[in-house]
mmCIF file of C-alpha atoms and ligand atoms in Angstrom:
data_model
loop_
_atom_site.group_PDB
_atom_site.id
_atom_site.type_symbol
_atom_site.label_atom_id
_atom_site.label_comp_id
_atom_site.label_asym_id
_atom_site.label_seq_id
_atom_site.Cartn_x
_atom_site.Cartn_y
_atom_site.Cartn_z
ATOM 1 C CA UNK A 71 -14.526 13.584 7.083
ATOM 2 C CA UNK A 72 -12.018 10.736 8.404
ATOM 3 C CA UNK A 73 -9.924 14.011 10.206
ATOM 4 C CA UNK A 74 -7.200 12.593 11.606
ATOM 5 C CA UNK A 75 -5.689 15.234 14.222
ATOM 6 C CA UNK A 76 -2.196 15.047 13.682
ATOM 7 C CA UNK A 77 -2.140 15.400 10.263
ATOM 8 C CA UNK A 78 -2.007 18.849 8.789
ATOM 9 C CA UNK A 79 -4.245 20.558 6.397
ATOM 10 C CA UNK A 80 -1.069 22.218 4.684
ATOM 11 C CA UNK A 81 -0.551 18.188 3.954
ATOM 12 C CA UNK A 82 -4.059 17.403 3.283
ATOM 13 C CA UNK A 83 -4.648 20.752 0.777
ATOM 14 C CA UNK A 84 -1.111 19.726 -1.219
ATOM 15 C CA UNK A 85 -2.176 16.282 -1.656
ATOM 16 C CA UNK A 86 -5.447 17.332 -2.645
ATOM 17 C CA UNK A 87 -4.442 19.300 -5.432
ATOM 18 C CA UNK A 88 -2.436 16.875 -7.362
ATOM 19 C CA UNK A 89 -4.756 13.704 -6.479
ATOM 20 C CA UNK A 90 -5.302 14.080 -10.094
ATOM 21 C CA UNK A 91 -2.098 14.428 -11.906
ATOM 22 C CA UNK A 92 -1.020 11.743 -9.306
ATOM 23 C CA UNK A 93 -3.352 9.460 -10.797
ATOM 24 C CA UNK A 94 -3.090 10.521 -14.549
ATOM 25 C CA UNK A 95 0.979 10.795 -14.978
ATOM 26 C CA UNK A 96 3.302 8.111 -14.270
ATOM 27 C CA UNK A 97 5.442 10.044 -12.701
ATOM 28 C CA UNK A 98 6.405 10.298 -8.815
ATOM 29 C CA UNK A 99 4.339 12.931 -6.966
ATOM 30 C CA UNK A 100 7.162 15.252 -5.731
ATOM 31 C CA UNK A 101 5.218 18.011 -4.263
ATOM 32 C CA UNK A 102 2.829 15.673 -2.301
ATOM 33 C CA UNK A 103 6.078 13.412 -1.343
ATOM 34 C CA UNK A 104 7.556 16.429 -0.251
ATOM 35 C CA UNK A 105 4.417 17.358 2.039
ATOM 36 C CA UNK A 106 4.476 13.922 3.418
ATOM 37 C CA UNK A 107 7.804 14.792 4.502
ATOM 38 C CA UNK A 108 7.373 18.131 5.691
ATOM 39 C CA UNK A 109 4.223 17.131 7.897
ATOM 40 C CA UNK A 110 6.482 14.516 9.873
ATOM 41 C CA UNK A 111 4.803 11.851 7.991
ATOM 42 C CA UNK A 112 7.482 10.111 7.044
ATOM 43 C CA UNK A 113 8.289 9.320 10.892
ATOM 44 C CA UNK A 114 4.806 7.695 12.122
ATOM 45 C CA UNK A 115 6.055 4.231 12.099
ATOM 46 C CA UNK A 116 9.299 4.654 12.977
ATOM 47 C CA UNK A 117 10.381 3.719 16.555
ATOM 48 C CA UNK A 118 11.602 6.684 18.622
ATOM 49 C CA UNK A 119 15.108 5.304 18.954
ATOM 50 C CA UNK A 120 15.518 5.519 15.545
ATOM 51 C CA UNK A 121 14.204 8.983 15.003
ATOM 52 C CA UNK A 122 10.568 8.171 14.536
ATOM 53 C CA UNK A 123 7.551 9.009 16.215
ATOM 54 C CA UNK A 124 6.130 5.573 17.075
ATOM 55 C CA UNK A 125 2.613 6.150 16.735
ATOM 56 C CA UNK A 126 -0.067 3.856 17.934
ATOM 57 C CA UNK A 127 -1.814 1.927 15.511
ATOM 58 C CA UNK A 128 -5.247 3.989 15.583
ATOM 59 C CA UNK A 129 -3.647 6.412 15.412
ATOM 60 C CA UNK A 130 -1.469 5.659 12.267
ATOM 61 C CA UNK A 131 -5.162 4.321 10.193
ATOM 62 C CA UNK A 132 -6.634 7.383 11.169
ATOM 63 C CA UNK A 133 -3.743 9.331 9.140
ATOM 64 C CA UNK A 134 -3.547 6.925 6.834
ATOM 65 C CA UNK A 135 -7.514 7.093 6.214
ATOM 66 C CA UNK A 136 -7.252 10.791 5.523
ATOM 67 C CA UNK A 137 -4.136 11.114 3.536
ATOM 68 C CA UNK A 138 -6.070 8.290 1.008
ATOM 69 C CA UNK A 139 -8.882 10.608 0.368
ATOM 70 C CA UNK A 140 -6.791 13.595 -0.221
ATOM 71 C CA UNK A 141 -4.967 11.301 -2.442
ATOM 72 C CA UNK A 142 -5.008 7.752 -3.393
ATOM 73 C CA UNK A 143 -1.959 7.565 -5.056
ATOM 74 C CA UNK A 144 0.463 9.335 -2.539
ATOM 75 C CA UNK A 145 -1.144 7.654 0.386
ATOM 76 C CA UNK A 146 -0.660 3.967 -1.718
ATOM 77 C CA UNK A 147 2.923 5.535 -2.442
ATOM 78 C CA UNK A 148 3.555 5.387 1.360
ATOM 79 C CA UNK A 149 1.556 2.314 2.380
ATOM 80 C CA UNK A 150 4.509 0.355 0.312
ATOM 81 C CA UNK A 151 7.303 2.619 1.941
ATOM 82 C CA UNK A 152 5.272 1.489 5.530
ATOM 83 C CA UNK A 153 5.348 -1.548 4.638
ATOM 84 C CA UNK A 154 8.732 -1.905 3.940
ATOM 85 C CA UNK A 155 9.712 0.053 7.242
ATOM 86 C CA UNK A 156 7.195 -2.187 9.501
ATOM 87 C CA UNK A 157 9.114 -5.935 7.962
ATOM 88 C CA UNK A 158 12.866 -3.413 8.678
ATOM 89 C CA UNK A 159 11.614 -2.648 12.204
ATOM 90 C CA UNK A 160 9.877 -6.072 13.468
ATOM 91 C CA UNK A 161 12.933 -8.046 11.995
ATOM 92 C CA UNK A 162 15.198 -7.839 14.761
ATOM 93 C CA UNK A 163 17.764 -7.417 12.785
ATOM 94 C CA UNK A 164 19.407 -4.384 14.922
ATOM 95 C CA UNK A 165 21.711 -3.434 13.576
ATOM 96 C CA UNK A 166 19.721 -2.917 9.617
ATOM 97 C CA UNK A 167 17.228 -1.077 11.787
ATOM 98 C CA UNK A 168 20.165 1.325 12.646
ATOM 99 C CA UNK A 169 21.525 1.721 9.365
ATOM 100 C CA UNK A 170 18.641 2.482 7.801
ATOM 101 C CA UNK A 171 14.877 3.562 9.778
ATOM 102 C CA UNK A 172 16.629 7.186 10.512
ATOM 103 C CA UNK A 173 17.422 8.336 7.107
ATOM 104 C CA UNK A 174 13.585 6.563 6.057
ATOM 105 C CA UNK A 175 12.394 8.585 9.289
ATOM 106 C CA UNK A 176 13.607 11.669 7.921
ATOM 107 C CA UNK A 177 12.390 11.657 4.201
ATOM 108 C CA UNK A 178 15.903 10.989 3.113
ATOM 109 C CA UNK A 179 15.331 7.547 1.782
ATOM 110 C CA UNK A 180 12.389 5.676 0.084
ATOM 111 C CA UNK A 181 12.251 1.825 0.509
ATOM 112 C CA UNK A 182 9.207 0.180 -0.842
ATOM 113 C CA UNK A 183 8.053 -4.192 -1.099
ATOM 114 C CA UNK A 184 8.289 -6.897 -3.994
ATOM 115 C CA UNK A 185 6.632 -9.188 -1.697
ATOM 116 C CA UNK A 186 3.649 -10.542 -3.487
ATOM 117 C CA UNK A 187 5.638 -13.131 -5.542
ATOM 118 C CA UNK A 188 5.031 -14.905 -2.463
ATOM 119 C CA UNK A 189 1.612 -14.152 -1.390
ATOM 120 C CA UNK A 190 -0.705 -13.290 -4.170
ATOM 121 C CA UNK A 191 1.060 -13.002 -7.584
ATOM 122 C CA UNK A 192 2.689 -15.590 -9.482
ATOM 123 C CA UNK A 193 0.897 -18.290 -7.157
ATOM 124 C CA UNK A 194 0.025 -21.047 -9.962
ATOM 125 C CA UNK A 195 3.796 -20.835 -11.375
ATOM 126 C CA UNK A 196 7.257 -22.193 -10.334
ATOM 127 C CA UNK A 197 8.915 -19.253 -7.898
ATOM 128 C CA UNK A 198 9.505 -16.096 -9.665
ATOM 129 C CA UNK A 199 12.382 -15.369 -7.932
ATOM 130 C CA UNK A 200 14.740 -17.912 -6.567
ATOM 131 C CA UNK A 201 17.073 -17.831 -4.284
ATOM 132 C CA UNK A 202 20.317 -20.182 -3.110
ATOM 133 C CA UNK A 203 22.412 -19.587 0.076
ATOM 134 C CA UNK A 204 25.743 -20.108 -0.154
ATOM 135 C CA UNK A 205 27.701 -19.798 2.857
ATOM 136 C CA UNK A 206 27.355 -15.753 3.480
ATOM 137 C CA UNK A 207 25.874 -15.137 0.071
ATOM 138 C CA UNK A 208 22.358 -15.071 -0.933
ATOM 139 C CA UNK A 209 21.828 -15.407 -4.856
ATOM 140 C CA UNK A 210 18.366 -14.121 -6.634
ATOM 141 C CA UNK A 211 17.604 -15.024 -10.091
ATOM 142 C CA UNK A 212 14.356 -14.041 -11.330
ATOM 143 C CA UNK A 213 11.557 -11.441 -11.370
ATOM 144 C CA UNK A 214 9.947 -9.387 -8.783
ATOM 145 C CA UNK A 215 6.510 -8.719 -10.086
ATOM 146 C CA UNK A 216 4.937 -5.493 -8.656
ATOM 147 C CA UNK A 217 7.324 -2.757 -6.911
ATOM 148 C CA UNK A 218 5.452 0.333 -6.085
ATOM 149 C CA UNK A 219 8.136 3.388 -6.677
ATOM 150 C CA UNK A 220 10.970 0.853 -7.708
ATOM 151 C CA UNK A 221 12.721 3.433 -9.556
ATOM 152 C CA UNK A 222 12.316 5.478 -7.256
ATOM 153 C CA UNK A 223 13.993 3.355 -4.318
ATOM 154 C CA UNK A 224 17.235 3.105 -2.742
ATOM 155 C CA UNK A 225 16.026 -0.307 -0.991
ATOM 156 C CA UNK A 226 13.429 -2.732 -1.623
ATOM 157 C CA UNK A 227 11.998 -5.530 0.917
ATOM 158 C CA UNK A 228 11.659 -8.637 -0.871
ATOM 159 C CA UNK A 229 11.055 -11.972 -0.601
ATOM 160 C CA UNK A 230 12.695 -15.086 -2.303
ATOM 161 C CA UNK A 231 12.118 -19.121 -2.403
ATOM 162 C CA UNK A 232 14.902 -21.749 -2.166
ATOM 163 C CA UNK A 233 14.487 -24.783 -3.890
ATOM 164 C CA UNK A 234 13.341 -26.901 -1.228
ATOM 165 C CA UNK A 235 10.435 -24.002 -1.079
ATOM 166 C CA UNK A 236 11.888 -22.439 1.889
ATOM 167 C CA UNK A 237 11.632 -19.050 1.708
ATOM 168 C CA UNK A 238 13.343 -15.641 2.776
ATOM 169 C CA UNK A 239 13.189 -12.484 3.407
ATOM 170 C CA UNK A 240 15.796 -9.397 2.448
ATOM 171 C CA UNK A 241 16.587 -6.444 1.892
ATOM 172 C CA UNK A 242 17.794 -5.853 -2.048
ATOM 173 C CA UNK A 243 19.566 -2.088 -2.056
ATOM 174 C CA UNK A 244 18.440 -1.078 -5.899
ATOM 175 C CA UNK A 245 21.697 -0.192 -7.028
ATOM 176 C CA UNK A 246 23.188 -3.956 -6.284
ATOM 177 C CA UNK A 247 24.667 -5.567 -9.678
ATOM 178 C CA UNK A 248 22.048 -7.465 -11.653
ATOM 179 C CA UNK A 249 19.171 -5.666 -10.479
ATOM 180 C CA UNK A 250 16.977 -3.620 -12.999
ATOM 181 C CA UNK A 251 14.014 -1.470 -12.624
ATOM 182 C CA UNK A 252 11.307 -2.435 -16.121
ATOM 183 C CA UNK A 253 9.705 0.795 -17.169
ATOM 184 C CA UNK A 254 6.381 2.189 -15.333
ATOM 185 C CA UNK A 255 3.483 -0.043 -15.987
ATOM 186 C CA UNK A 256 0.996 1.574 -17.734
ATOM 187 C CA UNK A 257 -2.179 1.358 -14.692
ATOM 188 C CA UNK A 258 -5.842 1.835 -15.009
ATOM 189 C CA UNK A 259 -4.861 4.153 -12.325
ATOM 190 C CA UNK A 260 -2.881 5.951 -9.803
ATOM 191 C CA UNK A 261 -0.410 6.529 -12.646
ATOM 192 C CA UNK A 262 2.002 8.141 -9.948
ATOM 193 C CA UNK A 263 2.681 4.698 -7.829
ATOM 194 C CA UNK A 264 5.095 4.286 -10.595
ATOM 195 C CA UNK A 265 4.721 0.467 -10.281
ATOM 196 C CA UNK A 266 7.288 -1.540 -12.385
ATOM 197 C CA UNK A 267 8.719 -4.721 -12.535
ATOM 198 C CA UNK A 268 11.932 -5.740 -11.208
ATOM 199 C CA UNK A 269 14.508 -8.000 -12.776
ATOM 200 C CA UNK A 270 17.306 -10.109 -10.559
ATOM 201 C CA UNK A 271 20.144 -11.579 -12.916
ATOM 202 C CA UNK A 272 22.406 -13.608 -10.654
ATOM 203 C CA UNK A 273 22.303 -10.927 -7.626
ATOM 204 C CA UNK A 274 24.684 -11.247 -5.113
ATOM 205 C CA UNK A 275 23.661 -10.191 -1.541
ATOM 206 C CA UNK A 276 25.718 -10.302 1.443
ATOM 207 C CA UNK A 277 23.658 -12.446 4.675
ATOM 208 C CA UNK A 278 23.535 -9.271 6.541
ATOM 209 C CA UNK A 279 20.958 -7.972 4.221
ATOM 210 C CA UNK A 280 18.539 -11.013 5.395
ATOM 211 C CA UNK A 281 15.544 -10.064 7.459
ATOM 212 C CA UNK A 282 13.537 -13.225 8.212
ATOM 213 C CA UNK A 283 14.063 -17.254 7.230
ATOM 214 C CA UNK A 284 14.550 -19.514 5.200
ATOM 215 C CA UNK A 285 11.168 -20.831 6.849
ATOM 216 C CA UNK A 286 8.351 -21.917 5.454
ATOM 217 C CA UNK A 287 5.623 -19.162 4.436
ATOM 218 C CA UNK A 288 7.766 -16.446 5.987
ATOM 219 C CA UNK A 289 5.415 -13.460 5.385
ATOM 220 C CA UNK A 290 3.539 -14.742 7.947
ATOM 221 C CA UNK A 291 6.587 -14.482 10.651
ATOM 222 C CA UNK A 292 6.324 -11.281 12.652
ATOM 223 C CA UNK A 293 3.349 -9.298 12.057
ATOM 224 C CA UNK A 294 2.310 -9.714 8.449
ATOM 225 C CA UNK A 295 0.927 -11.450 5.201
ATOM 226 C CA UNK A 296 -0.837 -9.722 2.385
ATOM 227 C CA UNK A 297 -4.399 -8.031 3.095
ATOM 228 C CA UNK A 298 -3.614 -6.625 6.673
ATOM 229 C CA UNK A 299 -5.629 -3.747 7.904
ATOM 230 C CA UNK A 300 -3.969 -0.753 6.034
ATOM 231 C CA UNK A 301 -5.638 -2.426 2.706
ATOM 232 C CA UNK A 302 -9.382 -2.176 4.146
ATOM 233 C CA UNK A 303 -7.674 1.195 5.459
ATOM 234 C CA UNK A 304 -6.917 3.064 2.288
ATOM 235 C CA UNK A 305 -9.903 1.415 0.368
ATOM 236 C CA UNK A 306 -11.832 3.364 3.719
ATOM 237 C CA UNK A 307 -10.075 6.435 3.312
ATOM 238 C CA UNK A 308 -11.112 6.508 -0.311
ATOM 239 C CA UNK A 309 -15.017 6.021 0.344
ATOM 240 C CA UNK A 310 -14.878 8.745 2.265
ATOM 241 C CA UNK A 311 -14.176 11.021 -0.349
ATOM 242 C CA UNK A 312 -17.253 9.997 -2.293
ATOM 243 C CA UNK A 313 -19.463 9.883 0.926
ATOM 244 C CA UNK A 314 -18.123 13.782 1.753
ATOM 245 C CA UNK A 315 -18.883 15.010 -2.258
ATOM 246 C CA UNK A 316 -22.498 12.832 -1.779
ATOM 247 C CA UNK A 317 -23.433 14.783 1.206
ATOM 248 C CA UNK A 318 -22.108 18.236 -0.444
ATOM 249 C CA UNK A 319 -24.389 17.343 -3.350
ATOM 250 C CA UNK A 320 -27.144 16.806 -0.564
ATOM 251 C CA UNK A 321 -27.371 20.572 0.412
ATOM 252 C CA UNK A 322 -28.648 21.017 -3.038
ATOM 253 C CA UNK A 323 -30.100 18.064 -3.692
ATOM 254 C CA UNK A 324 -31.708 16.500 -0.574
ATOM 255 C CA UNK A 325 -33.312 13.550 -2.402
ATOM 256 C CA UNK A 326 -29.263 12.279 -1.809
ATOM 257 C CA UNK A 327 -29.209 12.913 1.823
ATOM 258 C CA UNK A 328 -30.399 9.632 2.953
ATOM 259 C CA UNK A 329 -28.185 7.624 0.620
ATOM 260 C CA UNK A 330 -24.674 9.615 1.676
ATOM 261 C CA UNK A 331 -26.020 8.628 5.109
ATOM 262 C CA UNK A 332 -26.735 5.204 4.352
ATOM 263 C CA UNK A 333 -23.045 4.488 2.957
ATOM 264 C CA UNK A 334 -21.729 6.610 5.866
ATOM 265 C CA UNK A 335 -23.021 4.605 8.378
ATOM 266 C CA UNK A 336 -21.777 0.996 6.686
ATOM 267 C CA UNK A 337 -18.217 2.985 6.850
ATOM 268 C CA UNK A 338 -18.302 4.218 10.370
ATOM 269 C CA UNK A 339 -19.290 0.297 11.387
ATOM 270 C CA UNK A 340 -16.284 -0.718 9.164
ATOM 271 C CA UNK A 341 -13.850 1.707 10.655
ATOM 272 C CA UNK A 342 -15.130 0.808 13.897
ATOM 273 C CA UNK A 343 -14.301 -2.820 13.422
ATOM 274 C CA UNK A 344 -10.443 -1.678 11.925
ATOM 275 C CA UNK A 345 -9.587 -0.144 15.144
ATOM 276 C CA UNK A 346 -10.784 -2.993 17.234
ATOM 277 C CA UNK A 347 -8.592 -4.882 15.354
ATOM 278 C CA UNK A 348 -5.802 -2.711 14.988
ATOM 279 C CA UNK A 349 -5.352 -2.689 19.238
ATOM 280 C CA UNK A 350 -6.699 -6.412 19.497
ATOM 281 C CA UNK A 351 -4.520 -8.265 16.772
ATOM 282 C CA UNK A 352 -6.757 -8.948 13.741
ATOM 283 C CA UNK A 353 -7.424 -12.899 13.061
ATOM 284 C CA UNK A 354 -6.711 -13.545 9.258
ATOM 285 C CA UNK A 355 -10.999 -13.919 9.043
ATOM 286 C CA UNK A 356 -11.733 -11.099 10.642
ATOM 287 C CA UNK A 357 -8.890 -8.766 8.234
ATOM 288 C CA UNK A 358 -10.449 -11.658 5.582
ATOM 289 C CA UNK A 359 -14.230 -9.863 6.599
ATOM 290 C CA UNK A 360 -13.456 -6.574 6.935
ATOM 291 C CA UNK A 361 -11.786 -6.269 3.232
ATOM 292 C CA UNK A 362 -14.439 -7.524 1.345
ATOM 293 C CA UNK A 363 -16.688 -4.880 3.385
ATOM 294 C CA UNK A 364 -14.214 -2.220 2.638
ATOM 295 C CA UNK A 365 -14.015 -3.443 -0.857
ATOM 296 C CA UNK A 366 -17.866 -3.842 -1.605
ATOM 297 C CA UNK A 367 -18.046 -0.162 -0.189
ATOM 298 C CA UNK A 368 -15.988 1.385 -1.913
ATOM 299 C CA UNK A 369 -16.957 0.315 -5.264
ATOM 300 C CA UNK A 370 -20.709 1.146 -4.001
ATOM 301 C CA UNK A 371 -19.663 4.715 -2.649
ATOM 302 C CA UNK A 372 -17.838 5.624 -5.497
ATOM 303 C CA UNK A 373 -20.103 4.698 -7.701
ATOM 304 C CA UNK A 374 -22.995 6.667 -6.242
ATOM 305 C CA UNK A 375 -20.829 9.524 -6.335
ATOM 306 C CA UNK A 376 -20.167 8.919 -10.196
ATOM 307 C CA UNK A 377 -24.077 8.710 -10.510
ATOM 308 C CA UNK A 378 -24.603 11.695 -8.912
ATOM 309 C CA UNK A 379 -22.342 13.407 -10.736
ATOM 310 C CA UNK A 380 -23.994 12.499 -13.976
ATOM 311 C CA UNK A 381 -21.675 12.984 -17.510
ATOM 312 C CA UNK A 382 -19.959 16.118 -15.323
ATOM 313 C CA UNK A 383 -18.592 13.387 -13.566
ATOM 314 C CA UNK A 384 -17.153 11.510 -15.944
ATOM 315 C CA UNK A 385 -14.816 14.361 -17.576
ATOM 316 C CA UNK A 386 -11.245 13.738 -16.678
ATOM 317 C CA UNK A 387 -10.721 16.554 -14.396
ATOM 318 C CA UNK A 388 -13.899 15.813 -12.174
ATOM 319 C CA UNK A 389 -12.808 13.606 -8.972
ATOM 320 C CA UNK A 390 -15.652 11.436 -9.026
ATOM 321 C CA UNK A 391 -14.164 9.524 -12.290
ATOM 322 C CA UNK A 392 -10.958 8.714 -10.811
ATOM 323 C CA UNK A 393 -12.478 7.683 -7.182
ATOM 324 C CA UNK A 394 -14.458 5.224 -9.632
ATOM 325 C CA UNK A 395 -11.642 4.063 -11.467
ATOM 326 C CA UNK A 396 -9.311 4.156 -7.940
ATOM 327 C CA UNK A 397 -11.933 2.015 -6.135
ATOM 328 C CA UNK A 398 -11.683 -0.746 -8.845
ATOM 329 C CA UNK A 399 -7.564 -0.958 -7.328
ATOM 330 C CA UNK A 400 -8.928 -2.269 -4.380
ATOM 331 C CA UNK A 401 -10.215 -5.870 -6.127
ATOM 332 C CA UNK A 402 -6.467 -6.660 -7.519
ATOM 333 C CA UNK A 403 -4.342 -4.849 -4.412
ATOM 334 C CA UNK A 404 -3.113 -7.237 -1.870
ATOM 335 C CA UNK A 405 -6.263 -9.346 -2.105
ATOM 336 C CA UNK A 406 -5.420 -12.839 -0.688
ATOM 337 C CA UNK A 407 -7.923 -15.471 -1.748
ATOM 338 C CA UNK A 408 -10.126 -15.514 0.882
ATOM 339 C CA UNK A 409 -10.795 -11.975 0.339
ATOM 340 C CA UNK A 410 -11.391 -12.489 -3.394
ATOM 341 C CA UNK A 411 -13.353 -15.237 -3.254
ATOM 342 C CA UNK A 412 -15.545 -13.337 -0.545
ATOM 343 C CA UNK A 413 -15.423 -10.392 -3.333
ATOM 344 C CA UNK A 414 -16.924 -12.675 -5.893
ATOM 345 C CA UNK A 415 -19.272 -14.480 -3.629
ATOM 346 C CA UNK A 416 -20.935 -10.676 -3.551
ATOM 347 C CA UNK A 417 -20.516 -9.654 -7.148
ATOM 348 C CA UNK A 418 -20.849 -13.052 -9.219
ATOM 349 C CA UNK A 419 -22.438 -15.743 -6.040
HETATM 350 C C1 FAD B 160 -0.750 -1.054 -9.102
HETATM 351 C C2 FAD B 160 -0.084 -2.514 -8.460
HETATM 352 C C3 FAD B 160 0.775 -2.323 -7.713
HETATM 353 C C4 FAD B 160 1.320 -3.326 -6.650
HETATM 354 N N1 FAD B 160 2.476 -2.973 -5.885
HETATM 355 C C5 FAD B 160 2.821 -4.057 -5.222
HETATM 356 C C6 FAD B 160 3.898 -3.601 -4.392
HETATM 357 O O1 FAD B 160 4.754 -2.352 -4.276
HETATM 358 N N2 FAD B 160 4.351 -4.600 -3.509
HETATM 359 C C7 FAD B 160 4.059 -5.712 -3.731
HETATM 360 O O2 FAD B 160 4.311 -7.049 -3.636
HETATM 361 N N3 FAD B 160 2.820 -5.843 -4.619
HETATM 362 C C8 FAD B 160 1.969 -5.010 -5.484
HETATM 363 N N4 FAD B 160 1.442 -5.271 -5.893
HETATM 364 C C9 FAD B 160 0.550 -6.825 -6.272
HETATM 365 C C10 FAD B 160 -0.391 -6.986 -5.736
HETATM 366 O O3 FAD B 160 -0.571 -7.127 -4.206
HETATM 367 C C11 FAD B 160 -0.829 -8.378 -6.158
HETATM 368 O O4 FAD B 160 0.143 -9.746 -5.574
HETATM 369 C C12 FAD B 160 -1.478 -8.604 -7.682
HETATM 370 O O5 FAD B 160 -2.140 -7.239 -8.051
HETATM 371 C C13 FAD B 160 -1.842 -10.110 -8.209
HETATM 372 O O6 FAD B 160 -1.595 -9.654 -9.470
HETATM 373 P P1 FAD B 160 -0.863 -10.503 -10.447
HETATM 374 O O7 FAD B 160 -1.735 -10.368 -11.878
HETATM 375 O O8 FAD B 160 0.245 -10.864 -10.298
HETATM 376 O O9 FAD B 160 -2.084 -12.643 -9.763
HETATM 377 P P2 FAD B 160 -1.516 -13.736 -10.722
HETATM 378 O O10 FAD B 160 -2.139 -14.836 -9.841
HETATM 379 O O11 FAD B 160 -0.063 -13.881 -11.134
HETATM 380 O O12 FAD B 160 -2.548 -13.575 -12.238
HETATM 381 C C14 FAD B 160 -1.880 -13.186 -13.178
HETATM 382 C C15 FAD B 160 -2.534 -13.900 -14.828
HETATM 383 O O13 FAD B 160 -2.003 -15.506 -14.402
HETATM 384 C C16 FAD B 160 -3.997 -15.800 -14.347
HETATM 385 N N5 FAD B 160 -3.880 -16.961 -13.573
HETATM 386 C C17 FAD B 160 -4.233 -16.686 -12.040
HETATM 387 N N6 FAD B 160 -4.481 -17.599 -11.307
HETATM 388 C C18 FAD B 160 -4.105 -18.646 -11.843
HETATM 389 C C19 FAD B 160 -4.280 -20.412 -11.924
HETATM 390 N N7 FAD B 160 -4.604 -20.741 -10.499
HETATM 391 N N8 FAD B 160 -4.685 -20.894 -12.983
HETATM 392 C C20 FAD B 160 -4.158 -20.590 -14.284
HETATM 393 N N9 FAD B 160 -3.950 -19.127 -14.817
HETATM 394 C C21 FAD B 160 -4.393 -18.240 -13.615
HETATM 395 C C22 FAD B 160 -4.732 -15.025 -14.867
HETATM 396 O O14 FAD B 160 -4.751 -15.007 -16.175
HETATM 397 C C23 FAD B 160 -4.670 -14.178 -14.397
HETATM 398 O O15 FAD B 160 -4.620 -12.343 -15.040
HETATM 399 C C24 FAD B 160 0.709 -4.405 -7.031
HETATM 400 C C25 FAD B 160 -0.393 -4.205 -7.532
HETATM 401 C C26 FAD B 160 -0.731 -3.390 -8.532
HETATM 402 C C27 FAD B 160 -2.026 -3.745 -9.498
#
């Protein structure tokens, strides 16, 4: 439904075939990741000079949408890797780009992000991850509460806070002394994202790993911040899977057709907005409105699919129950305060 011309059918078929397992089991979805690698997906966002394909923003969003519809777990893992690649790519740290991006584009290495302690996690407590600058060395102490694919990562793009409140972004090689990865968290869905807490105990990092800062609200430097278009894009991809199921059912249950069509109309409208924002550089307000709309739609579409699939859809082997559980993820993932407020307004005005 949200077909992208450059995502091969084999890639989508492999992801679909393993989607139930990837959601339910706390292990890395090896076959699906290999399919991304073989299908060239890991080069999409990497510039050509570093061995990537340098795809345009709309093309990439279309690709993510297709992948999210096939397997949200794998696409979520990809999204965290893409976030790490974008931070590197846009950092201006040419030496690190040359060192890390080619192997990331080839899929020989995996990188992820641990940034939420600067944006949407632990904002009501003292900084979760602290950093001290001592000459050419950064000393890290504390917790990175959420790191997807942590155990598999060669590098984690992290954010930490100085005593004076300024922040830095840096690349943390996972095998650095003092870095430890907790066990995968038991999640409501997306278990194969192998998301874990990472602890840093007197971790010493050379300054060459620095990507940005020290600065106020460093995550907002370059392109980015929590709640970018990618999160909405994955929600729209999951919506497409549920709506496509409803259209299929409507072939023998015509009473479902109008409902599928109405949901699809909203989906297409949000998609159009997302593509416009991708080329025009989204303002935070517009990105928030899109996210709130995508959150509401993905909940409604997946719950409509579950309602239509009845008790059979509540059985673990049926995709409708998985889609409905996975839709809940968008209520909590990378949901900055304005987007969370807008979602709360629609749920509990
Ligand atoms: C499966 C999963 C994977 C993720 N992967 C990544 C990743 O790879 N990289 C990344 O950077 N982020 C990741 N995130 C983080 C995500 O983007 C959000 O930052 C995270 O969901 C925020 O939830 P939190 O519980 O940490 O929020 P917190 O705000 O820390 O809330 C925790 C608890 O604190 C209490 N609380 C909250 N606010 C207040 C307040 N104002 N006063 C008093 N008490 C309060 C509530 O009881 C709440 O349940 C992931 C999240 C999930 C769920």
